[in-house]
Amino acid sequence: MLAPALRRLSVAELEQSASAVLGAAVDYRDALPPDARQADFSRNIGQSVDSLTLRQLYDATRTASASVTLDRVVFPGCAARAQPSDAACQHETVATLAQLAFRRAPSEAELTRLLALFNTGAEGGTFRDGVQLVLRALLGSPQLLYESTLGDGPPQAGAVRLSQSELASALSYGISGTPPDAELLAAAAAGELTSGSERQKQATRLLGRAETLQLLQRFVEEWLGLEQLPQLAKASSVVSGFPALSRAMQQETRSFVGDALGSGGGDLTTLFAGGYSLVPDELAPIYGIQPVAAGTRVSLRGVSRVGLLQQSSFLSVFAHESESAPVLRGKAVLVRVLCRSVPQPQELGINVVPPAPDPQSTTRARFERHVSDPLCATCHSQLDPVGFTFENFDAIGRLRATDMGQAVDTHGSISLDGASLELADSVALADAIAHSEELRSCAARQVVRFASGRSDPAAEAAFVEETAHLPASWRGTLLGLFLSYVNSDGFAWRSAP
Amino acid sequence: MSRSPAVSRRFALTALGAGAAWALGLSEQRPVRAASSGPRNFIGIYMPHGMARELWVPKPGFDISYTDSVLSPFDDAVGFGQSFREQITTLEGLDLSTGMAAGTVGHDGSRVLLTGSGGNGRNASIDQFLALEQGLGQGLPLSSLVLGVGAAGPALGTCISYAKGGSALPKIIDPEQTFQQCFAQWLVGNDPAALAQAAAERKRGKSLLDYWRVEIAALAARAPESERDKLEQHANALRELEQRLDGGLAACTPPTAPDPSQFPSLQAYQGGEPYFDTVTNLQIDLLAQAMACGVTRVATLFLSDLTRTHFDPQLPEDVHIDVAHRYDSKGRAGGGGNPSTWQALGRQNRYTYSKIARLMQRLSERDLLRDSVIVAMSDMGDPARHSSRQIPTLLAGGWGGLLKGGRHIDLGATGTPNNRLLVSIQQAFGVNSDSFGQSSDPSLLSGSLDLT
């Protein structure tokens, strides 16, 4: 069972939360330090409010509050014309804003303190001056900055249940990346979120939101490591203008994930072996196809691309600047997609000296040296045969028939669901993975890591066990897994402190 | 990006916050010992890509000016105003042992440098430990300054500063932001309207701080022990913010605000590389001036490499792959290796050291070098092997008279945990403890080095 925690929201969640309070979009991306990662995910309990972040947040929230206008829909109707001494309008305004910021109704004591701040701000000024200071207090409030999953009430068998408002926040941030909306807060206030099926109903309602799509796209990107794309460089000998190309790669993967979510709930078989994609014009030459109209599915099985693993985003991230990287690709498949653990060579006391480029030798031939060294072979006999299946793709995922003038060899192997499989190429690999149990349990683990913001093997195993009893259409789709997790006891309970 | 306000010749910076115990009472800062002796400032520096050992080890008599010596910038009076040969000590033989025990190795080794802990460690790095837990940053506008070049994100492999609790701290990579954080907030114009506005903002800021403190205290009362470090860090950040808002004046010579047109791009992989040399120089100059102005006494700097900077035409475009990965050492035992690869890596190493020489020059000009502890380390020894052993370490500055410079200390090939250096640093600052860091193997944590 997960331990109680305070999770500082990610930058994207802070933007959404501030936007909800201000009633207008807020952009923190250049104003705040980037997210710290844990278990690859940007929403995690390792994030904190350090001194630099707080100073920058202080400045950013002052700027965001300075441009506020009281005719926005978040403000009560009285606010636009109220005198600073209008006690009733003060109370109504402050209570409204505090509820948006705290994601629950504020207590009278909290309102009293906020009203005191209002009066400090409005002293010698306007009603808007008072509102501004209250907004600054709320946007920098620990109650906004942290998602609390501490639980409340008496412990039962060593566990505590999250409070209704905690459940509402965990559900909303975990499904749509936004603070709870009015309907969810009302359900919390009515005590309805104790019920797993009610939580699932609320989560299902949120699926239609654009923010939910963005969050699930981010989940896939962070799961597979694709968010590293903007930080990639490729050698000029491979390609020029990679930054523009990498944006197209990101766009392809987002469109594809969006399409798969929309049409089949993010079916894992489709994501990894659907046989099609939505290819931006910039990538058409790389994929060897004619440009197609935006948003149109195009079959790519004939050009050796069946899913996420053959998209140029994945193939570029897991490659070196000037050449393919069978070890990185193999490791990404085993660790990220199948949740296996692979030790680093240094942990085993093995010295790593990557083979130098050799015009007489293919990448595969150079890396095959691994298996001739028994110590290296311990891991590389698993990693390399997976990575080699991608050898028909170069450093940016462009199809190639030869490497260093010699024909590429894409055959490989993998042990999957307990069976040893010989593979002709990465299409065979993807087809096998897409239908495997291991992919389904790993996806379930990743959903728990993403939603809970940590890597907790016991909690992950408990959810994997629960999903084993679900219908295939639930455990085999991203939406099914997210909705099931929201419904689960692991979502709603924490270990008693 | 907002432009800095013009800097008046005589400007004021806020110092000396109220110093009152903060609402939570989680931890009281302890004053460092009376500063009549010993060091006053700490600067930790990350250098990329290990070391061309063949060109790093000084020749007999601490000769660091032989042909192709990596250390030659420290004996270059023409380039850096004076020779710093007697203010540096090279230290060979440290291993990132706690990292190796925890699997935090290779590119993740930077996690271990100043923490003496692997990726699961929860102790603060030595800089944050001194600044916050030992009070070196007490009463100053910034308890510490965490700077970098090219990569701001707090990722495991790109950070050397860690908060108590174990989270990596973000870095400032924009010199204009460094200036803003260190100086601009304390600029006071002469215009009465601006002064009144500043006073009103100070009052509003104080009321906000009071409000947030009560909320943190309420949260801390409910939070389990595991979350206390996070809230304590937050409370420390509030206290520093208060010091920024407070009155109290201290005069010093103002630096010039950086001109952002000199660095139109800052991020690695997004076109920032050609400006990294300029950015590095500005960060170093601002850091030295921040210390001279009493803004902070603790800093770390995460340096970048020369990849894609086109700064040294004799190096390939991709220094990481084509230089560091291709380094072919002859090793400690000698024999073998490829000298041309030593030369290439040596150029990268010498460039890095030239930046540290620049920092020493700037500190020396401000009479701060003698009382500064400077430690520069890479995350790897032999970079081609991604080795966490034999980490090349440079100790510089006078350490307040505690470091005997002008020599090479060889701890041997068997490997000494870098924790011992961290113990020596804390002891130099008067911390009476024989252990630093965390590990499943406690024997790695204790003991110190004889640096006198």
PDB file of N, CA and C in Angstrom, chain A residues 374-447:
ATOM      1  N   PRO A 374      31.959 -13.329 -21.590  1.00  0.00           N
ATOM      2  CA  PRO A 374      30.915 -13.977 -20.767  1.00  0.00           C
ATOM      3  C   PRO A 374      30.265 -13.036 -19.765  1.00  0.00           C
ATOM      4  N   LEU A 375      31.039 -12.104 -19.193  1.00  0.00           N
ATOM      5  CA  LEU A 375      30.480 -11.193 -18.202  1.00  0.00           C
ATOM      6  C   LEU A 375      29.463 -10.264 -18.866  1.00  0.00           C
ATOM      7  N   CYS A 376      29.833  -9.725 -20.029  1.00  0.00           N
ATOM      8  CA  CYS A 376      28.922  -8.828 -20.752  1.00  0.00           C
ATOM      9  C   CYS A 376      27.673  -9.590 -21.201  1.00  0.00           C
ATOM     10  N   ALA A 377      27.921 -10.859 -21.587  1.00  0.00           N
ATOM     11  CA  ALA A 377      26.832 -11.643 -22.181  1.00  0.00           C
ATOM     12  C   ALA A 377      25.669 -11.845 -21.222  1.00  0.00           C
ATOM     13  N   THR A 378      25.941 -11.769 -19.909  1.00  0.00           N
ATOM     14  CA  THR A 378      24.882 -11.969 -18.920  1.00  0.00           C
ATOM     15  C   THR A 378      23.670 -11.119 -19.259  1.00  0.00           C
ATOM     16  N   CYS A 379      23.917  -9.848 -19.549  1.00  0.00           N
ATOM     17  CA  CYS A 379      22.801  -8.954 -19.886  1.00  0.00           C
ATOM     18  C   CYS A 379      22.633  -8.803 -21.398  1.00  0.00           C
ATOM     19  N   HIS A 380      23.755  -8.715 -22.099  1.00  0.00           N
ATOM     20  CA  HIS A 380      23.643  -8.368 -23.515  1.00  0.00           C
ATOM     21  C   HIS A 380      23.072  -9.501 -24.355  1.00  0.00           C
ATOM     22  N   SER A 381      23.094 -10.722 -23.837  1.00  0.00           N
ATOM     23  CA  SER A 381      22.448 -11.798 -24.588  1.00  0.00           C
ATOM     24  C   SER A 381      20.937 -11.590 -24.597  1.00  0.00           C
ATOM     25  N   GLN A 382      20.432 -10.743 -23.664  1.00  0.00           N
ATOM     26  CA  GLN A 382      19.008 -10.380 -23.706  1.00  0.00           C
ATOM     27  C   GLN A 382      18.790  -9.062 -24.441  1.00  0.00           C
ATOM     28  N   LEU A 383      19.668  -8.087 -24.154  1.00  0.00           N
ATOM     29  CA  LEU A 383      19.474  -6.746 -24.718  1.00  0.00           C
ATOM     30  C   LEU A 383      19.679  -6.714 -26.231  1.00  0.00           C
ATOM     31  N   ASP A 384      20.820  -7.244 -26.661  1.00  0.00           N
ATOM     32  CA  ASP A 384      21.227  -7.048 -28.048  1.00  0.00           C
ATOM     33  C   ASP A 384      20.292  -7.706 -29.063  1.00  0.00           C
ATOM     34  N   PRO A 385      19.849  -8.944 -28.807  1.00  0.00           N
ATOM     35  CA  PRO A 385      18.960  -9.557 -29.816  1.00  0.00           C
ATOM     36  C   PRO A 385      17.641  -8.800 -29.973  1.00  0.00           C
ATOM     37  N   VAL A 386      17.264  -8.026 -28.990  1.00  0.00           N
ATOM     38  CA  VAL A 386      16.083  -7.166 -29.132  1.00  0.00           C
ATOM     39  C   VAL A 386      16.472  -5.915 -29.915  1.00  0.00           C
ATOM     40  N   GLY A 387      17.581  -5.290 -29.522  1.00  0.00           N
ATOM     41  CA  GLY A 387      18.027  -4.068 -30.197  1.00  0.00           C
ATOM     42  C   GLY A 387      18.396  -4.292 -31.652  1.00  0.00           C
ATOM     43  N   PHE A 388      18.962  -5.445 -31.958  1.00  0.00           N
ATOM     44  CA  PHE A 388      19.387  -5.711 -33.348  1.00  0.00           C
ATOM     45  C   PHE A 388      18.208  -5.755 -34.316  1.00  0.00           C
ATOM     46  N   THR A 389      17.018  -6.044 -33.809  1.00  0.00           N
ATOM     47  CA  THR A 389      15.875  -6.126 -34.729  1.00  0.00           C
ATOM     48  C   THR A 389      15.542  -4.769 -35.355  1.00  0.00           C
ATOM     49  N   PHE A 390      16.093  -3.701 -34.745  1.00  0.00           N
ATOM     50  CA  PHE A 390      15.844  -2.345 -35.277  1.00  0.00           C
ATOM     51  C   PHE A 390      16.981  -1.876 -36.185  1.00  0.00           C
ATOM     52  N   GLU A 391      17.905  -2.774 -36.536  1.00  0.00           N
ATOM     53  CA  GLU A 391      19.094  -2.331 -37.264  1.00  0.00           C
ATOM     54  C   GLU A 391      18.808  -1.830 -38.679  1.00  0.00           C
ATOM     55  N   ASN A 392      17.580  -2.028 -39.154  1.00  0.00           N
ATOM     56  CA  ASN A 392      17.217  -1.431 -40.454  1.00  0.00           C
ATOM     57  C   ASN A 392      16.763   0.025 -40.309  1.00  0.00           C
ATOM     58  N   PHE A 393      16.965   0.589 -39.104  1.00  0.00           N
ATOM     59  CA  PHE A 393      16.649   2.012 -38.900  1.00  0.00           C
ATOM     60  C   PHE A 393      17.901   2.732 -38.423  1.00  0.00           C
ATOM     61  N   ASP A 394      18.191   3.880 -39.022  1.00  0.00           N
ATOM     62  CA  ASP A 394      19.409   4.612 -38.661  1.00  0.00           C
ATOM     63  C   ASP A 394      19.179   5.523 -37.445  1.00  0.00           C
ATOM     64  N   ALA A 395      20.060   6.501 -37.251  1.00  0.00           N
ATOM     65  CA  ALA A 395      20.035   7.326 -36.039  1.00  0.00           C
ATOM     66  C   ALA A 395      18.788   8.195 -35.914  1.00  0.00           C
ATOM     67  N   ILE A 396      18.063   8.411 -37.028  1.00  0.00           N
ATOM     68  CA  ILE A 396      16.816   9.184 -36.930  1.00  0.00           C
ATOM     69  C   ILE A 396      15.610   8.320 -37.319  1.00  0.00           C
ATOM     70  N   GLY A 397      15.832   7.007 -37.373  1.00  0.00           N
ATOM     71  CA  GLY A 397      14.707   6.121 -37.687  1.00  0.00           C
ATOM     72  C   GLY A 397      14.386   6.040 -39.163  1.00  0.00           C
ATOM     73  N   ARG A 398      15.356   6.380 -39.991  1.00  0.00           N
ATOM     74  CA  ARG A 398      15.161   6.265 -41.442  1.00  0.00           C
ATOM     75  C   ARG A 398      15.475   4.823 -41.841  1.00  0.00           C
ATOM     76  N   LEU A 399      14.641   4.277 -42.707  1.00  0.00           N
ATOM     77  CA  LEU A 399      14.852   2.891 -43.126  1.00  0.00           C
ATOM     78  C   LEU A 399      16.150   2.782 -43.915  1.00  0.00           C
ATOM     79  N   ARG A 400      16.911   1.733 -43.667  1.00  0.00           N
ATOM     80  CA  ARG A 400      18.149   1.530 -44.415  1.00  0.00           C
ATOM     81  C   ARG A 400      18.299   0.044 -44.720  1.00  0.00           C
ATOM     82  N   ALA A 401      18.848  -0.219 -45.899  1.00  0.00           N
ATOM     83  CA  ALA A 401      19.064  -1.614 -46.295  1.00  0.00           C
ATOM     84  C   ALA A 401      20.493  -2.041 -45.974  1.00  0.00           C
ATOM     85  N   THR A 402      21.378  -1.034 -45.914  1.00  0.00           N
ATOM     86  CA  THR A 402      22.780  -1.370 -45.668  1.00  0.00           C
ATOM     87  C   THR A 402      23.329  -0.510 -44.534  1.00  0.00           C
ATOM     88  N   ASP A 403      24.367  -1.007 -43.910  1.00  0.00           N
ATOM     89  CA  ASP A 403      25.101  -0.273 -42.878  1.00  0.00           C
ATOM     90  C   ASP A 403      26.578  -0.451 -43.211  1.00  0.00           C
ATOM     91  N   MET A 404      27.285   0.625 -43.364  1.00  0.00           N
ATOM     92  CA  MET A 404      28.687   0.583 -43.753  1.00  0.00           C
ATOM     93  C   MET A 404      28.889  -0.266 -45.032  1.00  0.00           C
ATOM     94  N   GLY A 405      27.916  -0.142 -45.941  1.00  0.00           N
ATOM     95  CA  GLY A 405      28.051  -0.835 -47.215  1.00  0.00           C
ATOM     96  C   GLY A 405      27.665  -2.303 -47.181  1.00  0.00           C
ATOM     97  N   GLN A 406      27.297  -2.795 -46.040  1.00  0.00           N
ATOM     98  CA  GLN A 406      26.921  -4.206 -45.953  1.00  0.00           C
ATOM     99  C   GLN A 406      25.433  -4.323 -45.611  1.00  0.00           C
ATOM    100  N   ALA A 407      24.821  -5.369 -46.065  1.00  0.00           N
ATOM    101  CA  ALA A 407      23.387  -5.557 -45.813  1.00  0.00           C
ATOM    102  C   ALA A 407      23.120  -5.635 -44.314  1.00  0.00           C
ATOM    103  N   VAL A 408      22.070  -4.959 -43.862  1.00  0.00           N
ATOM    104  CA  VAL A 408      21.757  -5.025 -42.429  1.00  0.00           C
ATOM    105  C   VAL A 408      21.114  -6.375 -42.108  1.00  0.00           C
ATOM    106  N   ASP A 409      21.315  -6.785 -40.882  1.00  0.00           N
ATOM    107  CA  ASP A 409      20.775  -8.061 -40.409  1.00  0.00           C
ATOM    108  C   ASP A 409      19.864  -7.734 -39.226  1.00  0.00           C
ATOM    109  N   THR A 410      18.571  -7.990 -39.383  1.00  0.00           N
ATOM    110  CA  THR A 410      17.615  -7.596 -38.342  1.00  0.00           C
ATOM    111  C   THR A 410      17.095  -8.772 -37.527  1.00  0.00           C
ATOM    112  N   HIS A 411      17.667  -9.911 -37.717  1.00  0.00           N
ATOM    113  CA  HIS A 411      17.098 -11.026 -36.958  1.00  0.00           C
ATOM    114  C   HIS A 411      17.493 -10.912 -35.489  1.00  0.00           C
ATOM    115  N   GLY A 412      16.621 -11.429 -34.632  1.00  0.00           N
ATOM    116  CA  GLY A 412      16.878 -11.335 -33.201  1.00  0.00           C
ATOM    117  C   GLY A 412      16.016 -12.331 -32.450  1.00  0.00           C
ATOM    118  N   SER A 413      15.927 -12.125 -31.161  1.00  0.00           N
ATOM    119  CA  SER A 413      15.133 -13.054 -30.365  1.00  0.00           C
ATOM    120  C   SER A 413      14.722 -12.386 -29.057  1.00  0.00           C
ATOM    121  N   ILE A 414      13.732 -12.953 -28.416  1.00  0.00           N
ATOM    122  CA  ILE A 414      13.300 -12.454 -27.109  1.00  0.00           C
ATOM    123  C   ILE A 414      12.589 -13.583 -26.362  1.00  0.00           C
ATOM    124  N   SER A 415      12.707 -13.505 -25.063  1.00  0.00           N
ATOM    125  CA  SER A 415      11.910 -14.420 -24.244  1.00  0.00           C
ATOM    126  C   SER A 415      10.723 -13.609 -23.736  1.00  0.00           C
ATOM    127  N   LEU A 416       9.511 -14.084 -24.058  1.00  0.00           N
ATOM    128  CA  LEU A 416       8.318 -13.300 -23.748  1.00  0.00           C
ATOM    129  C   LEU A 416       7.234 -14.215 -23.191  1.00  0.00           C
ATOM    130  N   ASP A 417       6.649 -13.829 -22.093  1.00  0.00           N
ATOM    131  CA  ASP A 417       5.634 -14.670 -21.438  1.00  0.00           C
ATOM    132  C   ASP A 417       6.149 -16.105 -21.250  1.00  0.00           C
ATOM    133  N   GLY A 418       7.442 -16.221 -21.029  1.00  0.00           N
ATOM    134  CA  GLY A 418       8.014 -17.535 -20.752  1.00  0.00           C
ATOM    135  C   GLY A 418       8.391 -18.337 -21.978  1.00  0.00           C
ATOM    136  N   ALA A 419       8.136 -17.784 -23.159  1.00  0.00           N
ATOM    137  CA  ALA A 419       8.469 -18.532 -24.382  1.00  0.00           C
ATOM    138  C   ALA A 419       9.627 -17.851 -25.112  1.00  0.00           C
ATOM    139  N   SER A 420      10.497 -18.640 -25.708  1.00  0.00           N
ATOM    140  CA  SER A 420      11.596 -18.075 -26.496  1.00  0.00           C
ATOM    141  C   SER A 420      11.138 -17.899 -27.929  1.00  0.00           C
ATOM    142  N   LEU A 421      11.293 -16.705 -28.448  1.00  0.00           N
ATOM    143  CA  LEU A 421      10.815 -16.408 -29.793  1.00  0.00           C
ATOM    144  C   LEU A 421      11.976 -15.972 -30.678  1.00  0.00           C
ATOM    145  N   GLU A 422      12.046 -16.512 -31.864  1.00  0.00           N
ATOM    146  CA  GLU A 422      12.980 -16.024 -32.873  1.00  0.00           C
ATOM    147  C   GLU A 422      12.267 -14.932 -33.671  1.00  0.00           C
ATOM    148  N   LEU A 423      12.969 -13.856 -33.961  1.00  0.00           N
ATOM    149  CA  LEU A 423      12.328 -12.706 -34.602  1.00  0.00           C
ATOM    150  C   LEU A 423      13.036 -12.357 -35.907  1.00  0.00           C
ATOM    151  N   ALA A 424      12.244 -12.091 -36.934  1.00  0.00           N
ATOM    152  CA  ALA A 424      12.842 -11.685 -38.210  1.00  0.00           C
ATOM    153  C   ALA A 424      13.280 -10.229 -38.164  1.00  0.00           C
ATOM    154  N   ASP A 425      12.517  -9.418 -37.456  1.00  0.00           N
ATOM    155  CA  ASP A 425      12.824  -7.990 -37.387  1.00  0.00           C
ATOM    156  C   ASP A 425      11.965  -7.356 -36.284  1.00  0.00           C
ATOM    157  N   SER A 426      11.993  -6.025 -36.191  1.00  0.00           N
ATOM    158  CA  SER A 426      11.270  -5.366 -35.101  1.00  0.00           C
ATOM    159  C   SER A 426       9.757  -5.419 -35.299  1.00  0.00           C
ATOM    160  N   VAL A 427       9.308  -5.662 -36.517  1.00  0.00           N
ATOM    161  CA  VAL A 427       7.864  -5.832 -36.714  1.00  0.00           C
ATOM    162  C   VAL A 427       7.400  -7.095 -35.995  1.00  0.00           C
ATOM    163  N   ALA A 428       8.170  -8.160 -36.147  1.00  0.00           N
ATOM    164  CA  ALA A 428       7.844  -9.401 -35.433  1.00  0.00           C
ATOM    165  C   ALA A 428       7.926  -9.180 -33.929  1.00  0.00           C
ATOM    166  N   LEU A 429       8.926  -8.406 -33.508  1.00  0.00           N
ATOM    167  CA  LEU A 429       9.065  -8.089 -32.077  1.00  0.00           C
ATOM    168  C   LEU A 429       7.827  -7.352 -31.578  1.00  0.00           C
ATOM    169  N   ALA A 430       7.426  -6.309 -32.322  1.00  0.00           N
ATOM    170  CA  ALA A 430       6.288  -5.495 -31.897  1.00  0.00           C
ATOM    171  C   ALA A 430       4.996  -6.305 -31.893  1.00  0.00           C
ATOM    172  N   ASP A 431       4.821  -7.146 -32.904  1.00  0.00           N
ATOM    173  CA  ASP A 431       3.623  -7.996 -32.945  1.00  0.00           C
ATOM    174  C   ASP A 431       3.569  -8.903 -31.719  1.00  0.00           C
ATOM    175  N   ALA A 432       4.721  -9.457 -31.354  1.00  0.00           N
ATOM    176  CA  ALA A 432       4.753 -10.361 -30.193  1.00  0.00           C
ATOM    177  C   ALA A 432       4.483  -9.599 -28.903  1.00  0.00           C
ATOM    178  N   ILE A 433       5.127  -8.459 -28.754  1.00  0.00           N
ATOM    179  CA  ILE A 433       4.946  -7.668 -27.528  1.00  0.00           C
ATOM    180  C   ILE A 433       3.498  -7.194 -27.414  1.00  0.00           C
ATOM    181  N   ALA A 434       2.945  -6.748 -28.540  1.00  0.00           N
ATOM    182  CA  ALA A 434       1.605  -6.149 -28.519  1.00  0.00           C
ATOM    183  C   ALA A 434       0.545  -7.109 -27.982  1.00  0.00           C
ATOM    184  N   HIS A 435       0.775  -8.400 -28.172  1.00  0.00           N
ATOM    185  CA  HIS A 435      -0.212  -9.382 -27.710  1.00  0.00           C
ATOM    186  C   HIS A 435       0.187 -10.030 -26.398  1.00  0.00           C
ATOM    187  N   SER A 436       1.290  -9.577 -25.796  1.00  0.00           N
ATOM    188  CA  SER A 436       1.817 -10.307 -24.639  1.00  0.00           C
ATOM    189  C   SER A 436       1.165  -9.895 -23.324  1.00  0.00           C
ATOM    190  N   GLU A 437       1.213 -10.805 -22.386  1.00  0.00           N
ATOM    191  CA  GLU A 437       0.808 -10.505 -21.010  1.00  0.00           C
ATOM    192  C   GLU A 437       1.788  -9.531 -20.364  1.00  0.00           C
ATOM    193  N   GLU A 438       3.050  -9.683 -20.684  1.00  0.00           N
ATOM    194  CA  GLU A 438       4.061  -8.831 -20.053  1.00  0.00           C
ATOM    195  C   GLU A 438       3.815  -7.354 -20.353  1.00  0.00           C
ATOM    196  N   LEU A 439       3.392  -7.048 -21.572  1.00  0.00           N
ATOM    197  CA  LEU A 439       3.090  -5.652 -21.902  1.00  0.00           C
ATOM    198  C   LEU A 439       1.923  -5.164 -21.046  1.00  0.00           C
ATOM    199  N   ARG A 440       0.918  -6.026 -20.895  1.00  0.00           N
ATOM    200  CA  ARG A 440      -0.265  -5.601 -20.131  1.00  0.00           C
ATOM    201  C   ARG A 440       0.092  -5.354 -18.663  1.00  0.00           C
ATOM    202  N   SER A 441       0.900  -6.243 -18.082  1.00  0.00           N
ATOM    203  CA  SER A 441       1.251  -5.967 -16.676  1.00  0.00           C
ATOM    204  C   SER A 441       2.172  -4.770 -16.557  1.00  0.00           C
ATOM    205  N   CYS A 442       3.062  -4.585 -17.529  1.00  0.00           N
ATOM    206  CA  CYS A 442       3.955  -3.423 -17.430  1.00  0.00           C
ATOM    207  C   CYS A 442       3.163  -2.121 -17.577  1.00  0.00           C
ATOM    208  N   ALA A 443       2.209  -2.105 -18.521  1.00  0.00           N
ATOM    209  CA  ALA A 443       1.381  -0.899 -18.691  1.00  0.00           C
ATOM    210  C   ALA A 443       0.640  -0.599 -17.388  1.00  0.00           C
ATOM    211  N   ALA A 444       0.148  -1.656 -16.729  1.00  0.00           N
ATOM    212  CA  ALA A 444      -0.562  -1.454 -15.454  1.00  0.00           C
ATOM    213  C   ALA A 444       0.387  -0.864 -14.410  1.00  0.00           C
ATOM    214  N   ARG A 445       1.608  -1.380 -14.354  1.00  0.00           N
ATOM    215  CA  ARG A 445       2.599  -0.827 -13.412  1.00  0.00           C
ATOM    216  C   ARG A 445       2.873   0.644 -13.707  1.00  0.00           C
ATOM    217  N   GLN A 446       3.016   0.957 -14.989  1.00  0.00           N
ATOM    218  CA  GLN A 446       3.344   2.341 -15.357  1.00  0.00           C
ATOM    219  C   GLN A 446       2.196   3.289 -15.008  1.00  0.00           C
ATOM    220  N   VAL A 447       0.969   2.794 -15.138  1.00  0.00           N
ATOM    221  CA  VAL A 447      -0.179   3.632 -14.758  1.00  0.00           C
ATOM    222  C   VAL A 447      -0.108   3.954 -13.260  1.00  0.00           C
TER     223      VAL A 447
END
